Coordinates of C-alpha atoms and ligand atoms in Angstrom, one line a residue:
X300 CA 221.9 12.6 81.5
X301 CA 218.9 13.9 79.7
X302 CA 217.5 16.0 76.8
X303 CA 219.0 19.4 76.8
X304 CA 218.0 22.3 74.6
X305 CA 220.6 25.0 74.3
X306 CA 219.9 28.3 72.6
X307 CA 222.6 30.7 71.6
X308 CA 221.9 34.4 70.7
X309 CA 223.3 36.5 68.0
X310 CA 226.4 37.8 70.0
X311 CA 227.3 34.1 70.8
X312 CA 227.4 33.2 67.1
X313 CA 228.7 36.6 65.9
X314 CA 231.7 35.1 64.0
X315 CA 233.3 31.9 63.1
X316 CA 235.4 31.8 66.3
X317 CA 232.4 32.2 68.5
X318 CA 230.6 29.5 66.5
X319 CA 233.5 27.3 67.2
X320 CA 233.2 28.1 70.9
X321 CA 229.6 27.2 70.8
X322 CA 230.5 23.9 69.2
X323 CA 232.9 23.3 72.2
X324 CA 230.2 24.1 74.6
X325 CA 227.6 21.8 72.8
X326 CA 230.1 19.0 72.7
X327 CA 230.9 19.2 76.4
X328 CA 227.1 18.7 77.1
X329 CA 226.9 15.9 74.6
X330 CA 230.0 14.1 75.9
X331 CA 228.4 14.0 79.3
X332 CA 225.9 11.6 77.8
X333 CA 223.1 14.1 77.0
X334 CA 221.0 14.4 74.0
X335 CA 221.5 18.0 72.7
X336 CA 219.3 20.1 70.6
X337 CA 220.8 23.5 69.7
X338 CA 218.7 26.5 68.6
X339 CA 220.5 29.4 67.0
X340 CA 219.8 33.0 66.2
X341 CA 221.4 34.9 63.3
X342 CA 224.9 36.4 63.7
X343 CA 224.7 39.6 65.6
X344 CA 223.7 42.5 63.4
X345 CA 222.6 40.2 60.5
X346 CA 218.9 40.6 61.0
X347 CA 219.2 44.4 61.2
X348 CA 221.4 44.3 58.1
X349 CA 218.7 42.3 56.2
X350 CA 216.0 44.8 57.3
X351 CA 218.2 47.6 56.0
X352 CA 218.7 45.8 52.6
X353 CA 214.9 45.4 52.3
X354 CA 214.4 49.1 52.8
X355 CA 216.8 49.7 49.9
X356 CA 214.7 47.2 47.8
X357 CA 211.4 48.9 48.6
X358 CA 210.0 51.6 50.7
X359 CA 207.3 49.2 51.9
X360 CA 208.8 45.8 51.5
X361 CA 206.2 43.0 51.2
X362 CA 205.8 41.2 54.5
X363 CA 205.8 37.7 53.1
X364 CA 209.1 38.4 51.4
X365 CA 210.4 40.0 54.6
X366 CA 209.9 36.6 56.3
X367 CA 211.7 34.8 53.5
X368 CA 214.6 37.3 53.7
X369 CA 214.8 37.4 57.6
X370 CA 214.8 33.6 57.9
X371 CA 218.1 33.4 56.0
X372 CA 220.1 34.8 58.9
X373 CA 219.4 31.7 61.0
X374 CA 219.8 29.4 58.1
X375 CA 223.4 30.5 57.8
X376 CA 224.3 29.9 61.5
X377 CA 222.7 26.4 61.8
X378 CA 224.7 25.2 58.7
X379 CA 227.9 26.7 60.0
X380 CA 227.6 25.2 63.4
X381 CA 226.7 21.8 62.0
X382 CA 229.8 21.9 59.8
X383 CA 232.0 22.8 62.7
X384 CA 230.6 20.0 64.8
X385 CA 231.0 17.5 61.9
X386 CA 234.6 18.6 61.4
X387 CA 235.3 17.8 65.0
X388 CA 233.9 14.2 64.5
X389 CA 230.4 14.6 65.7
X390 CA 227.2 13.8 63.8
X391 CA 225.2 16.9 63.5
X392 CA 222.2 17.9 61.4
X393 CA 220.8 21.4 60.9
X394 CA 217.1 21.8 60.4
X395 CA 215.1 24.9 59.4
X396 CA 211.8 25.8 61.1
X397 CA 209.6 24.1 58.5
X398 CA 211.6 20.9 58.7
X399 CA 210.7 20.4 62.3
X400 CA 207.1 21.5 61.7
X401 CA 207.1 24.7 63.6
X402 CA 203.6 25.6 62.6
X403 CA 202.6 29.2 63.1
X404 CA 199.6 31.5 62.5
X405 CA 199.6 33.7 59.5
X406 CA 200.9 36.9 61.0
X407 CA 204.0 37.8 59.0
X408 CA 207.0 39.1 60.9
X409 CA 205.4 38.4 64.3
X410 CA 203.9 35.0 63.9
X411 CA 202.9 33.0 66.9
X412 CA 203.8 29.3 67.3
X413 CA 200.8 27.0 67.2
X414 CA 202.7 23.7 67.5
X415 CA 206.1 22.0 66.9
X416 CA 206.4 18.5 65.7
X417 CA 209.1 16.7 67.7
X418 CA 209.3 13.5 65.6
X419 CA 212.2 14.4 63.4
X420 CA 214.2 15.8 66.2
X421 CA 213.5 12.8 68.4
X422 CA 214.5 10.4 65.5
X423 CA 217.8 12.2 65.0
X424 CA 218.5 12.2 68.8
X425 CA 218.0 8.4 68.9
X426 CA 220.6 8.1 66.2
X427 CA 222.9 10.2 68.4
X428 CA 222.9 13.3 66.2
X429 CA 223.4 16.8 67.7
X430 CA 220.3 18.5 66.2
X431 CA 220.8 22.2 65.3
X432 CA 217.5 24.0 64.7
X433 CA 217.1 27.5 63.2
X434 CA 215.4 29.8 65.7
X435 CA 213.0 32.7 64.8
X436 CA 211.3 30.9 62.0
X437 CA 208.3 28.7 61.2
X438 CA 205.8 27.9 58.5
X439 CA 202.1 28.7 58.3
X440 CA 199.4 26.3 57.2
X441 CA 199.8 27.5 53.6
X442 CA 203.4 26.6 53.6
X443 CA 204.7 30.1 53.8
X444 CA 207.9 30.8 55.8
X445 CA 207.1 33.0 58.8
X446 CA 209.2 34.7 61.5
X447 CA 208.4 35.2 65.1
X448 CA 209.3 38.9 65.8
X449 CA 212.6 40.3 67.1
X450 CA 214.1 38.1 69.7
X451 CA 211.9 35.2 68.5
X452 CA 214.6 32.5 68.8
X453 CA 214.0 32.4 72.5
X454 CA 210.5 31.4 71.8
X455 CA 211.7 28.8 69.3
X456 CA 213.9 27.3 72.0
X457 CA 211.1 27.0 74.6
X458 CA 208.6 25.7 72.0
X459 CA 211.1 22.9 70.9
X460 CA 211.9 22.1 74.5
X461 CA 208.2 21.7 75.2
X462 CA 207.7 19.6 72.1
X463 CA 210.4 17.1 72.9
X464 CA 209.8 17.3 76.6
X465 CA 213.3 18.4 77.3
X466 CA 214.8 18.2 80.8
X467 CA 216.3 21.6 80.4
X468 CA 216.1 24.7 78.2
X469 CA 219.3 26.8 78.5
X470 CA 219.3 30.3 76.9
X471 CA 222.9 31.4 76.4
X472 CA 223.3 35.1 76.0
X473 CA 225.7 38.0 76.5
X474 CA 224.4 38.7 80.1
X475 CA 224.8 36.3 82.9
X476 CA 221.2 36.3 84.2
X477 CA 218.3 38.4 85.4
X478 CA 219.2 41.1 87.9
X479 CA 217.2 42.7 90.7
X480 CA 217.5 46.0 88.8
X481 CA 219.3 47.2 85.7
X482 CA 223.0 47.1 86.7
X483 CA 223.6 50.2 84.6
X484 CA 221.3 52.2 86.8
X485 CA 221.9 50.5 90.1
X486 CA 225.4 49.3 90.7
X487 CA 224.3 47.2 93.7
X488 CA 221.9 45.1 91.7
X489 CA 222.3 41.4 92.2
X490 CA 221.8 38.4 90.0
X491 CA 218.6 36.4 90.9
X492 CA 219.1 32.7 91.2
X493 CA 215.4 32.0 90.6
X494 CA 212.5 34.1 89.3
X495 CA 209.0 33.0 88.7
X496 CA 207.4 33.1 85.2
X497 CA 204.9 35.7 86.5
X498 CA 207.7 37.9 87.9
X499 CA 209.6 37.6 84.7
X500 CA 206.5 38.7 82.7
X501 CA 206.0 41.7 85.1
X502 CA 209.7 42.6 84.7
X503 CA 209.3 42.9 81.0
X504 CA 211.2 46.2 80.8
X505 CA 214.1 44.6 82.7
X506 CA 214.0 41.2 81.1
X507 CA 212.9 41.9 77.6
X508 CA 216.4 42.6 76.6
X509 CA 217.3 39.1 77.8
X510 CA 214.3 37.0 76.9
X511 CA 211.5 37.6 74.4
X512 CA 208.3 38.0 76.5
X513 CA 206.5 35.5 74.4
X514 CA 209.0 32.8 75.3
X515 CA 208.1 33.4 79.0
X516 CA 204.4 33.0 78.3
X517 CA 205.2 29.8 76.4
X518 CA 207.4 28.5 79.2
X519 CA 204.7 29.2 81.7
X520 CA 202.0 27.5 79.7
X521 CA 204.0 24.3 79.1
X522 CA 205.9 24.6 82.4
X523 CA 209.4 24.5 80.8
X524 CA 212.1 25.6 83.3
X525 CA 214.3 28.2 81.5
X526 CA 217.9 28.7 82.5
X527 CA 219.2 32.1 81.4
X528 CA 223.0 32.2 81.5
X529 CA 226.2 33.6 79.9
X530 CA 227.7 32.0 76.8
X531 CA 231.1 33.5 77.9
X532 CA 231.5 31.8 81.2
X533 CA 230.4 28.6 83.0
X534 CA 228.6 30.3 85.9
X535 CA 225.0 29.5 86.8
X536 CA 222.6 32.1 85.6
X537 CA 218.9 32.7 86.6
X538 CA 216.3 29.9 86.5
X539 CA 212.9 31.1 85.3
X540 CA 210.5 28.6 86.8
X541 CA 207.1 27.9 88.3
X542 CA 206.4 29.9 91.5
X543 CA 207.3 28.0 94.8
X544 CA 207.0 28.8 98.4
X545 CA 210.8 29.6 98.8
X546 CA 210.2 32.6 96.5
X547 CA 207.5 34.0 98.6
X548 CA 209.9 34.6 101.5
X549 CA 211.4 37.4 99.5
X550 CA 209.0 40.4 99.4
X551 CA 210.4 42.0 96.4
X552 CA 212.6 40.4 93.7
X553 CA 213.1 43.3 91.4
X554 CA 212.7 47.0 90.6
X555 CA 212.1 48.1 87.1
X556 CA 211.9 51.4 85.2
X557 CA 210.0 52.0 82.0
X558 CA 210.6 55.3 80.2
X559 CA 208.7 54.3 77.2
X560 CA 205.3 55.7 78.0
X561 CA 203.4 58.9 77.6
X562 CA 200.4 60.2 79.6
X563 CA 197.1 61.4 78.3
X564 CA 194.5 63.0 80.6
X565 CA 190.9 63.9 79.7
X566 CA 189.5 66.6 82.0
X567 CA 185.9 66.8 83.1
X568 CA 184.6 63.7 81.4
X569 CA 180.8 63.3 82.0
X570 CA 180.3 60.5 84.6
X571 CA 177.9 58.4 82.8
X572 CA 177.7 54.7 81.7
X573 CA 179.4 54.0 78.4
X574 CA 181.8 56.9 78.4
X575 CA 184.9 54.8 79.1
X576 CA 183.9 52.5 76.3
X577 CA 183.6 55.4 74.0
X578 CA 187.1 56.6 74.8
X579 CA 188.9 53.2 74.7
X580 CA 187.1 51.5 71.8
X581 CA 188.6 53.6 69.1
X582 CA 192.0 53.3 70.7
X583 CA 191.6 49.5 70.8
X584 CA 190.5 49.6 67.1
X585 CA 193.8 51.3 66.3
X586 CA 195.5 48.3 68.0
X587 CA 197.1 50.6 70.6
X588 CA 197.9 49.0 73.9
X589 CA 196.9 51.1 76.9
X590 CA 198.9 50.4 80.1
X591 CA 197.7 52.4 83.2
X592 CA 194.2 53.8 83.4
X593 CA 193.1 55.9 86.3
X594 CA 189.7 57.5 86.8
X595 CA 189.1 60.0 89.5
X596 CA 186.1 60.0 91.8
X597 CA 183.1 61.9 90.7
X598 CA 182.7 65.6 91.5
X599 CA 179.8 67.5 90.1
X600 CA 178.8 64.8 87.7
X601 CA 182.3 64.8 86.1
X602 CA 185.5 62.9 86.4
X603 CA 189.1 63.1 85.1
X604 CA 190.5 60.1 83.2
X605 CA 194.2 59.5 82.7
X606 CA 195.9 56.7 80.8
X607 CA 199.3 55.9 79.4
X608 CA 200.4 54.4 76.1
X609 CA 203.8 53.5 74.6
X610 CA 205.7 56.4 73.1
X611 CA 205.4 55.0 69.6
X612 CA 201.6 55.1 69.8
X613 CA 201.4 58.5 71.5
X614 CA 200.6 60.7 68.5
X615 CA 197.9 58.5 67.2
X616 CA 196.4 57.9 70.6
X617 CA 196.3 61.6 71.2
X618 CA 194.6 62.5 68.0
X619 CA 192.0 59.8 68.7
X620 CA 191.5 61.1 72.2
X621 CA 191.1 64.7 71.0
X622 CA 188.3 63.6 68.7
X623 CA 186.5 61.5 71.3
X624 CA 186.9 64.4 73.8
X625 CA 185.0 66.6 71.4
X626 CA 182.3 64.0 70.9
X627 CA 181.7 63.4 74.6
X628 CA 182.0 66.9 75.8
X629 CA 185.3 66.6 77.9
X630 CA 186.7 70.0 78.3
X631 CA 190.4 69.5 77.9
X632 CA 193.0 67.0 76.9
X633 CA 196.4 67.3 78.7
X634 CA 199.5 65.3 78.1
X635 CA 202.8 64.6 79.9
X636 CA 205.8 63.4 78.0
X637 CA 208.6 63.1 80.5
X638 CA 207.4 60.4 82.7
X639 CA 208.8 57.0 84.0
X640 CA 206.9 54.1 85.4
X641 CA 208.8 52.6 88.4
X642 CA 207.7 49.2 89.5
X643 CA 208.5 46.9 92.4
X644 CA 207.8 43.2 91.6
X645 CA 207.6 40.1 93.7
X646 CA 205.4 37.1 94.3
X647 CA 206.1 37.6 98.0
X648 CA 203.8 40.7 98.1
X649 CA 200.8 38.3 97.9
X650 CA 201.2 37.6 101.6
X651 CA 203.2 40.5 102.9
X652 CA 201.3 43.7 103.9
X653 CA 202.7 47.2 103.7
X654 CA 204.6 46.9 100.5
X655 CA 202.8 49.8 98.9
X656 CA 203.2 52.0 101.9
X657 CA 207.0 51.2 102.1
X658 CA 207.3 52.1 98.4
X659 CA 205.5 55.4 98.8
X660 CA 207.4 56.3 101.9
X661 CA 210.7 55.6 100.2
X662 CA 209.8 57.9 97.3
X663 CA 208.5 60.5 99.7
X664 CA 211.7 60.7 101.6
X665 CA 213.4 61.7 98.4
X666 CA 210.7 64.2 97.6
X667 CA 209.6 62.3 94.5
X668 CA 206.0 63.0 93.6
X669 CA 203.8 60.2 92.5
X670 CA 201.5 61.0 89.6
X671 CA 199.8 57.7 89.1
X672 CA 199.6 54.4 90.8
X673 CA 198.6 51.0 89.5
X674 CA 199.0 47.5 90.9
X675 CA 198.7 43.8 90.1
X676 CA 198.8 40.9 92.5
X677 CA 202.6 40.9 92.3
X678 CA 203.5 44.4 91.2
X679 CA 203.1 48.0 92.4
X680 CA 203.9 50.7 89.9
X681 CA 204.2 54.5 90.3
X682 CA 204.4 57.0 87.5
X683 CA 206.9 59.8 88.3
X684 CA 208.8 62.5 86.6
X685 CA 211.4 61.0 84.2
X686 CA 214.3 62.9 85.7
X687 CA 213.9 61.0 89.0
X688 CA 213.7 57.6 87.4
X689 CA 217.3 56.4 88.2
X690 CA 217.2 57.8 91.7
X691 CA 213.8 56.1 92.4
X692 CA 215.2 52.8 91.2
X693 CA 218.2 53.0 93.5
X694 CA 216.1 54.2 96.5
X695 CA 213.6 51.4 96.2
X696 CA 216.3 48.9 95.6
X697 CA 217.8 49.6 98.9
X698 CA 214.5 50.3 100.7
X699 CA 213.5 46.7 99.9
X700 CA 216.9 45.3 101.0
X701 CA 217.9 44.2 97.5
X702 CA 221.4 45.8 97.6
X703 CA 224.3 43.4 97.4
X704 CA 225.6 44.1 101.0
X705 CA 222.3 43.6 102.7
X706 CA 221.2 40.5 100.9
Ligands
LIG858 N1 217.6 37.0 64.6 C1 216.4 37.5 65.3 C2 216.5 38.9 65.8 O1 217.6 39.5 65.7 C3 215.9 36.5 66.3 C4 216.7 36.4 67.5 O2 217.9 36.7 67.5 O3 216.2 35.9 68.5 O4 215.6 39.4 66.4
LIG859 MG1 217.6 37.9 72.3

């Protein structure tokens, strides 16, 4: 018995039949004596549909009004689930973001949660209500409705769980957990029983389809254990939790592939103090995120400098770089479009040596050339040619003994 937060995504509430299935699942948990708070997304496709309608209303829809519009998707599902629960004889109450004091900053359409007031939820729980809260939405300090960015109801769930100090935060979705690699690329990928917050954050490209990254940051900050599991079966999914010593026994827990980047190289950059700042300040001013940055060693007072940005930011980053290159006297700007970043991730690499060497050897055995390398404490990434991406994932997956048969 405890306080359980259950979040159901869009595919789990896609129509009335599925909403009734959700009701059954919630009731099952409630009947075991738990207090249950449900967080819902909009029905699958509804948020996209609303965005499309907005486009028809205006070429540049006002962002405040976008928030008002997008928040309606979740308002529909919470009301319907509460009705369904009531018709089955259970006390249920739906609440919108502002009604549970989900206070956010003033960034329309990608607001960040500042705090969640748990009082109203707790009060309803004491009166044995099932509380059904609209995900994805909040309210800023001026009383405007805000939304949390795509996939934001995951973050709503974790924030509510933290606010009421829930015993569990279950995220029900259309996949049954987090895998060691994308099962579409690597058929021998396995479901992980546990993954640490930091691994999950590093696995962004694998996990982002399952959990909004911000929800993981939130879970880490407030130490909320998150259980990602399927809404279509009863199996245990993946626990996203604080790192523990058990996890470190595994050297690598996942292999990811990111094809969403482009590379820019500045040739013969003068090797002087302040040059990197001159290059990256205007890029930062344009709010472009830079991922990998590599600077070569000096030769003849000059260096080459390479970095990567997301595909969507490439054109803008390139035009800024060309301009800066002229200003600082770099001779040439080169680009590479068909690249992929392959990463191996695992908290275990903190105390295992030879992980990088093993990764490079496995790629070398397949004659895959490494263009760039970057690392964090728990990740090693190699930039390679895009056409080798799938092969590289499979090769590394088996090189690190992650394949089903060997585990
Ligand atoms: N309905 C929102 C979306 O489609 C939020 C969510 O589903 O998490 O992104
Ligand atoms: Mg989602």
